[in-house]
Amino acid sequence: MCACVAAIGAVGSADGARWTTAARNDALARAVVWQAPDVSPNAADLSRPPDKLPDDVTCTFKMTPLHGSVPKFTCALPSGELLRVKYAGPEPHGEVAASRLLLALGFGADHVGFVRRVRCHGCPWSPFATIAAVTLARAGGLYERVARSDRAVDFEWVSVERRFDGEKIETDTVEGWTFHEFARVRTASPTHADALRLIAVFLAHWDNKSENQRLICLSGPPGKDGRCAMPMAMLQDVGATFGPRKVNLAAWRSAAIWTDRARCEIGMPDLPHGGATFVPVRVSEAGRRFLAERLQALSGAQLASLFRGARFEPRYGAVSAWVTVFQARVAQIADGPPCPQ
């Protein structure tokens, strides 16, 4: 039995080739980044995702190429829904906490939470290494023919990810979006856009390459004019957070939010890769207050349930210490003079 930590995510089926570059750029320029959540932040249950799977999940291994360095694999439920499983390391813990926080505040995020066990039929003992070897050898078809579906491998205390509902907008060459692009477009709501930038800095979401942000169409496939009627921009793959080196209490405590508080300027110059695609920007007073009010609405008990549900303790420090640092970072946003207009 493998006592692993894994994240399971529904794999989207959208065909990116259906979107032209012009339609994709148009969608990013009009995208919303915030919607009023079903319940106000002070009433949100941060201990679990909205659609938590049972504590025991059974699925069948699928040989699909995967990117990145975090161990993961794809698995199919009996219903046919594809799941993506990540295992080992701190990333699943950060992803659980960050995604639940984003959803509670009204931003788009995938639904992520831990379950007690995933039983994967047909899984090799080392799925990610096997996928890498088979992909390198271009032997996926052969592997499917010789794989043993009668054997199962158990992964204990795994986290479950289900995709935020929406048709993925991407082209043959572009997946997701970058903060470089985001800085060049007129967003549907500048206040919400500033709040999204500020929550990204709050979380230390430095791993913000384009595939770690998603552009979706809430209204489904392209319309007759090839455009999306209701586009939305969101963060995804938010496991490299609460660090910056993925769930590190001391590092998160010292990670700066403001590069210049008097000017209300934010950036990530001291984070890995200089903050990657994040562009230094001045936050509006409306954006600062919008996020601050929602973060301040979260009680200490809610925050404790957030970190406890993400299984931060004991491996990554006491829940009480994480709550204290969280509230101190909120105060850095909420306190002080208004941002200059």
mmCIF file of C-alpha atoms in Angstrom, residues 164-301:
data_model
loop_
_atom_site.group_PDB
_atom_site.id
_atom_site.type_symbol
_atom_site.label_atom_id
_atom_site.label_comp_id
_atom_site.label_asym_id
_atom_site.label_seq_id
_atom_site.Cartn_x
_atom_site.Cartn_y
_atom_site.Cartn_z
ATOM 1 C CA PHE A 164 -14.100 24.699 -12.222
ATOM 2 C CA ASP A 165 -16.952 24.472 -14.711
ATOM 3 C CA GLY A 166 -16.273 26.181 -18.021
ATOM 4 C CA GLU A 167 -15.083 25.537 -21.580
ATOM 5 C CA LYS A 168 -11.322 25.987 -21.767
ATOM 6 C CA ILE A 169 -10.246 28.689 -24.204
ATOM 7 C CA GLU A 170 -6.918 27.994 -25.863
ATOM 8 C CA THR A 171 -5.478 27.962 -29.345
ATOM 9 C CA ASP A 172 -3.103 25.579 -31.085
ATOM 10 C CA THR A 173 -0.168 27.536 -29.643
ATOM 11 C CA VAL A 174 -1.385 29.279 -26.462
ATOM 12 C CA GLU A 175 -2.635 27.691 -23.245
ATOM 13 C CA GLY A 176 -3.878 29.848 -20.377
ATOM 14 C CA TRP A 177 -2.721 33.437 -19.922
ATOM 15 C CA THR A 178 0.125 35.378 -18.354
ATOM 16 C CA PHE A 179 0.169 38.419 -16.099
ATOM 17 C CA HIS A 180 2.188 40.164 -18.822
ATOM 18 C CA GLU A 181 -0.876 39.892 -21.075
ATOM 19 C CA PHE A 182 -3.252 40.746 -18.273
ATOM 20 C CA ALA A 183 -1.469 44.062 -17.776
ATOM 21 C CA ARG A 184 -2.080 45.034 -21.412
ATOM 22 C CA VAL A 185 -5.838 44.510 -21.620
ATOM 23 C CA ARG A 186 -8.842 46.432 -20.339
ATOM 24 C CA THR A 187 -10.523 44.057 -17.920
ATOM 25 C CA ALA A 188 -14.249 43.799 -17.317
ATOM 26 C CA SER A 189 -13.751 45.157 -13.795
ATOM 27 C CA PRO A 190 -10.499 46.969 -12.867
ATOM 28 C CA THR A 191 -11.397 46.643 -9.171
ATOM 29 C CA HIS A 192 -11.699 42.869 -9.383
ATOM 30 C CA ALA A 193 -8.569 42.652 -11.548
ATOM 31 C CA ASP A 194 -6.558 44.508 -8.905
ATOM 32 C CA ALA A 195 -7.976 42.209 -6.229
ATOM 33 C CA LEU A 196 -6.904 39.166 -8.265
ATOM 34 C CA ARG A 197 -3.377 40.532 -8.616
ATOM 35 C CA LEU A 198 -3.270 41.264 -4.896
ATOM 36 C CA ILE A 199 -4.471 37.790 -3.860
ATOM 37 C CA ALA A 200 -1.823 36.278 -6.158
ATOM 38 C CA VAL A 201 0.854 38.228 -4.256
ATOM 39 C CA PHE A 202 -0.787 37.364 -0.916
ATOM 40 C CA LEU A 203 -0.504 33.653 -1.754
ATOM 41 C CA ALA A 204 2.988 34.070 -3.289
ATOM 42 C CA HIS A 205 1.732 32.554 -6.556
ATOM 43 C CA TRP A 206 5.072 32.984 -8.302
ATOM 44 C CA ASP A 207 4.730 29.902 -10.524
ATOM 45 C CA ASN A 208 2.451 31.826 -12.859
ATOM 46 C CA LYS A 209 3.489 30.626 -16.301
ATOM 47 C CA SER A 210 0.612 30.646 -18.772
ATOM 48 C CA GLU A 211 -0.539 27.079 -18.118
ATOM 49 C CA ASN A 212 -0.984 27.945 -14.436
ATOM 50 C CA GLN A 213 -3.762 30.390 -15.279
ATOM 51 C CA ARG A 214 -6.834 29.332 -17.194
ATOM 52 C CA LEU A 215 -9.128 31.226 -19.545
ATOM 53 C CA ILE A 216 -12.589 29.687 -19.753
ATOM 54 C CA CYS A 217 -15.923 30.338 -21.400
ATOM 55 C CA LEU A 218 -18.766 30.104 -18.898
ATOM 56 C CA SER A 219 -21.300 30.042 -21.743
ATOM 57 C CA GLY A 220 -19.781 26.980 -23.435
ATOM 58 C CA PRO A 221 -18.339 26.533 -26.952
ATOM 59 C CA PRO A 222 -17.769 29.467 -29.325
ATOM 60 C CA GLY A 223 -20.867 31.262 -30.587
ATOM 61 C CA LYS A 224 -21.746 31.688 -34.241
ATOM 62 C CA ASP A 225 -19.366 34.627 -34.393
ATOM 63 C CA GLY A 226 -16.563 32.479 -32.956
ATOM 64 C CA ARG A 227 -16.478 34.479 -29.726
ATOM 65 C CA CYS A 228 -17.181 33.597 -26.100
ATOM 66 C CA ALA A 229 -20.209 35.312 -24.624
ATOM 67 C CA MET A 230 -19.075 34.974 -20.978
ATOM 68 C CA PRO A 231 -15.280 34.653 -20.587
ATOM 69 C CA MET A 232 -13.570 34.291 -17.227
ATOM 70 C CA ALA A 233 -9.877 34.369 -16.223
ATOM 71 C CA MET A 234 -8.768 32.338 -13.211
ATOM 72 C CA LEU A 235 -5.769 30.897 -11.417
ATOM 73 C CA GLN A 236 -5.094 27.167 -11.588
ATOM 74 C CA ASP A 237 -2.345 24.812 -10.382
ATOM 75 C CA VAL A 238 -1.927 26.922 -7.259
ATOM 76 C CA GLY A 239 0.139 24.401 -5.320
ATOM 77 C CA ALA A 240 3.344 26.471 -5.392
ATOM 78 C CA THR A 241 1.905 28.858 -2.807
ATOM 79 C CA PHE A 242 2.129 29.641 0.920
ATOM 80 C CA GLY A 243 5.914 29.717 0.496
ATOM 81 C CA PRO A 244 7.143 30.748 -1.996
ATOM 82 C CA ARG A 245 8.845 27.352 -2.058
ATOM 83 C CA LYS A 246 5.558 25.505 -1.566
ATOM 84 C CA VAL A 247 4.097 25.566 1.940
ATOM 85 C CA ASN A 248 6.906 27.061 4.010
ATOM 86 C CA LEU A 249 5.693 28.982 7.048
ATOM 87 C CA ALA A 250 8.839 31.040 7.674
ATOM 88 C CA ALA A 251 9.203 31.965 4.001
ATOM 89 C CA TRP A 252 5.539 32.926 3.674
ATOM 90 C CA ARG A 253 5.773 35.064 6.807
ATOM 91 C CA SER A 254 8.651 37.050 5.303
ATOM 92 C CA ALA A 255 7.373 37.270 1.709
ATOM 93 C CA ALA A 256 6.606 40.929 0.976
ATOM 94 C CA ILE A 257 3.184 42.009 -0.237
ATOM 95 C CA TRP A 258 3.981 45.625 -1.091
ATOM 96 C CA THR A 259 7.037 46.792 -2.976
ATOM 97 C CA ASP A 260 5.961 50.376 -2.147
ATOM 98 C CA ARG A 261 3.057 50.730 0.296
ATOM 99 C CA ALA A 262 2.818 54.527 -0.091
ATOM 100 C CA ARG A 263 2.249 54.089 -3.829
ATOM 101 C CA CYS A 264 0.297 50.846 -3.355
ATOM 102 C CA GLU A 265 2.652 49.055 -5.713
ATOM 103 C CA ILE A 266 2.906 45.271 -5.685
ATOM 104 C CA GLY A 267 5.238 42.835 -7.384
ATOM 105 C CA MET A 268 7.211 39.641 -6.814
ATOM 106 C CA PRO A 269 10.840 40.720 -7.300
ATOM 107 C CA ASP A 270 12.135 38.616 -4.400
ATOM 108 C CA LEU A 271 10.236 35.448 -5.305
ATOM 109 C CA PRO A 272 11.631 32.696 -7.571
ATOM 110 C CA HIS A 273 12.324 33.821 -11.134
ATOM 111 C CA GLY A 274 11.552 37.378 -10.109
ATOM 112 C CA GLY A 275 7.862 36.550 -9.983
ATOM 113 C CA ALA A 276 7.906 34.963 -13.464
ATOM 114 C CA THR A 277 5.203 36.664 -15.580
ATOM 115 C CA PHE A 278 3.887 38.904 -12.802
ATOM 116 C CA VAL A 279 4.133 42.560 -13.779
ATOM 117 C CA PRO A 280 4.707 45.172 -11.023
ATOM 118 C CA VAL A 281 1.555 47.250 -10.797
ATOM 119 C CA ARG A 282 -0.095 49.926 -8.677
ATOM 120 C CA VAL A 283 -3.249 48.667 -7.007
ATOM 121 C CA SER A 284 -6.296 50.918 -6.839
ATOM 122 C CA GLU A 285 -7.869 51.818 -3.509
ATOM 123 C CA ALA A 286 -11.067 50.116 -4.664
ATOM 124 C CA GLY A 287 -9.168 46.892 -5.403
ATOM 125 C CA ARG A 288 -7.304 46.990 -2.092
ATOM 126 C CA ARG A 289 -10.468 47.542 -0.054
ATOM 127 C CA PHE A 290 -12.428 44.953 -2.043
ATOM 128 C CA LEU A 291 -9.965 42.194 -1.169
ATOM 129 C CA ALA A 292 -9.217 43.410 2.361
ATOM 130 C CA GLU A 293 -12.888 43.414 3.379
ATOM 131 C CA ARG A 294 -13.357 39.851 2.195
ATOM 132 C CA LEU A 295 -10.196 38.545 3.810
ATOM 133 C CA GLN A 296 -11.036 40.283 7.078
ATOM 134 C CA ALA A 297 -14.444 38.587 7.089
ATOM 135 C CA LEU A 298 -12.788 35.182 7.580
ATOM 136 C CA SER A 299 -12.678 34.189 11.254
ATOM 137 C CA GLY A 300 -9.824 32.508 13.025
ATOM 138 C CA ALA A 301 -11.929 29.351 13.293
#
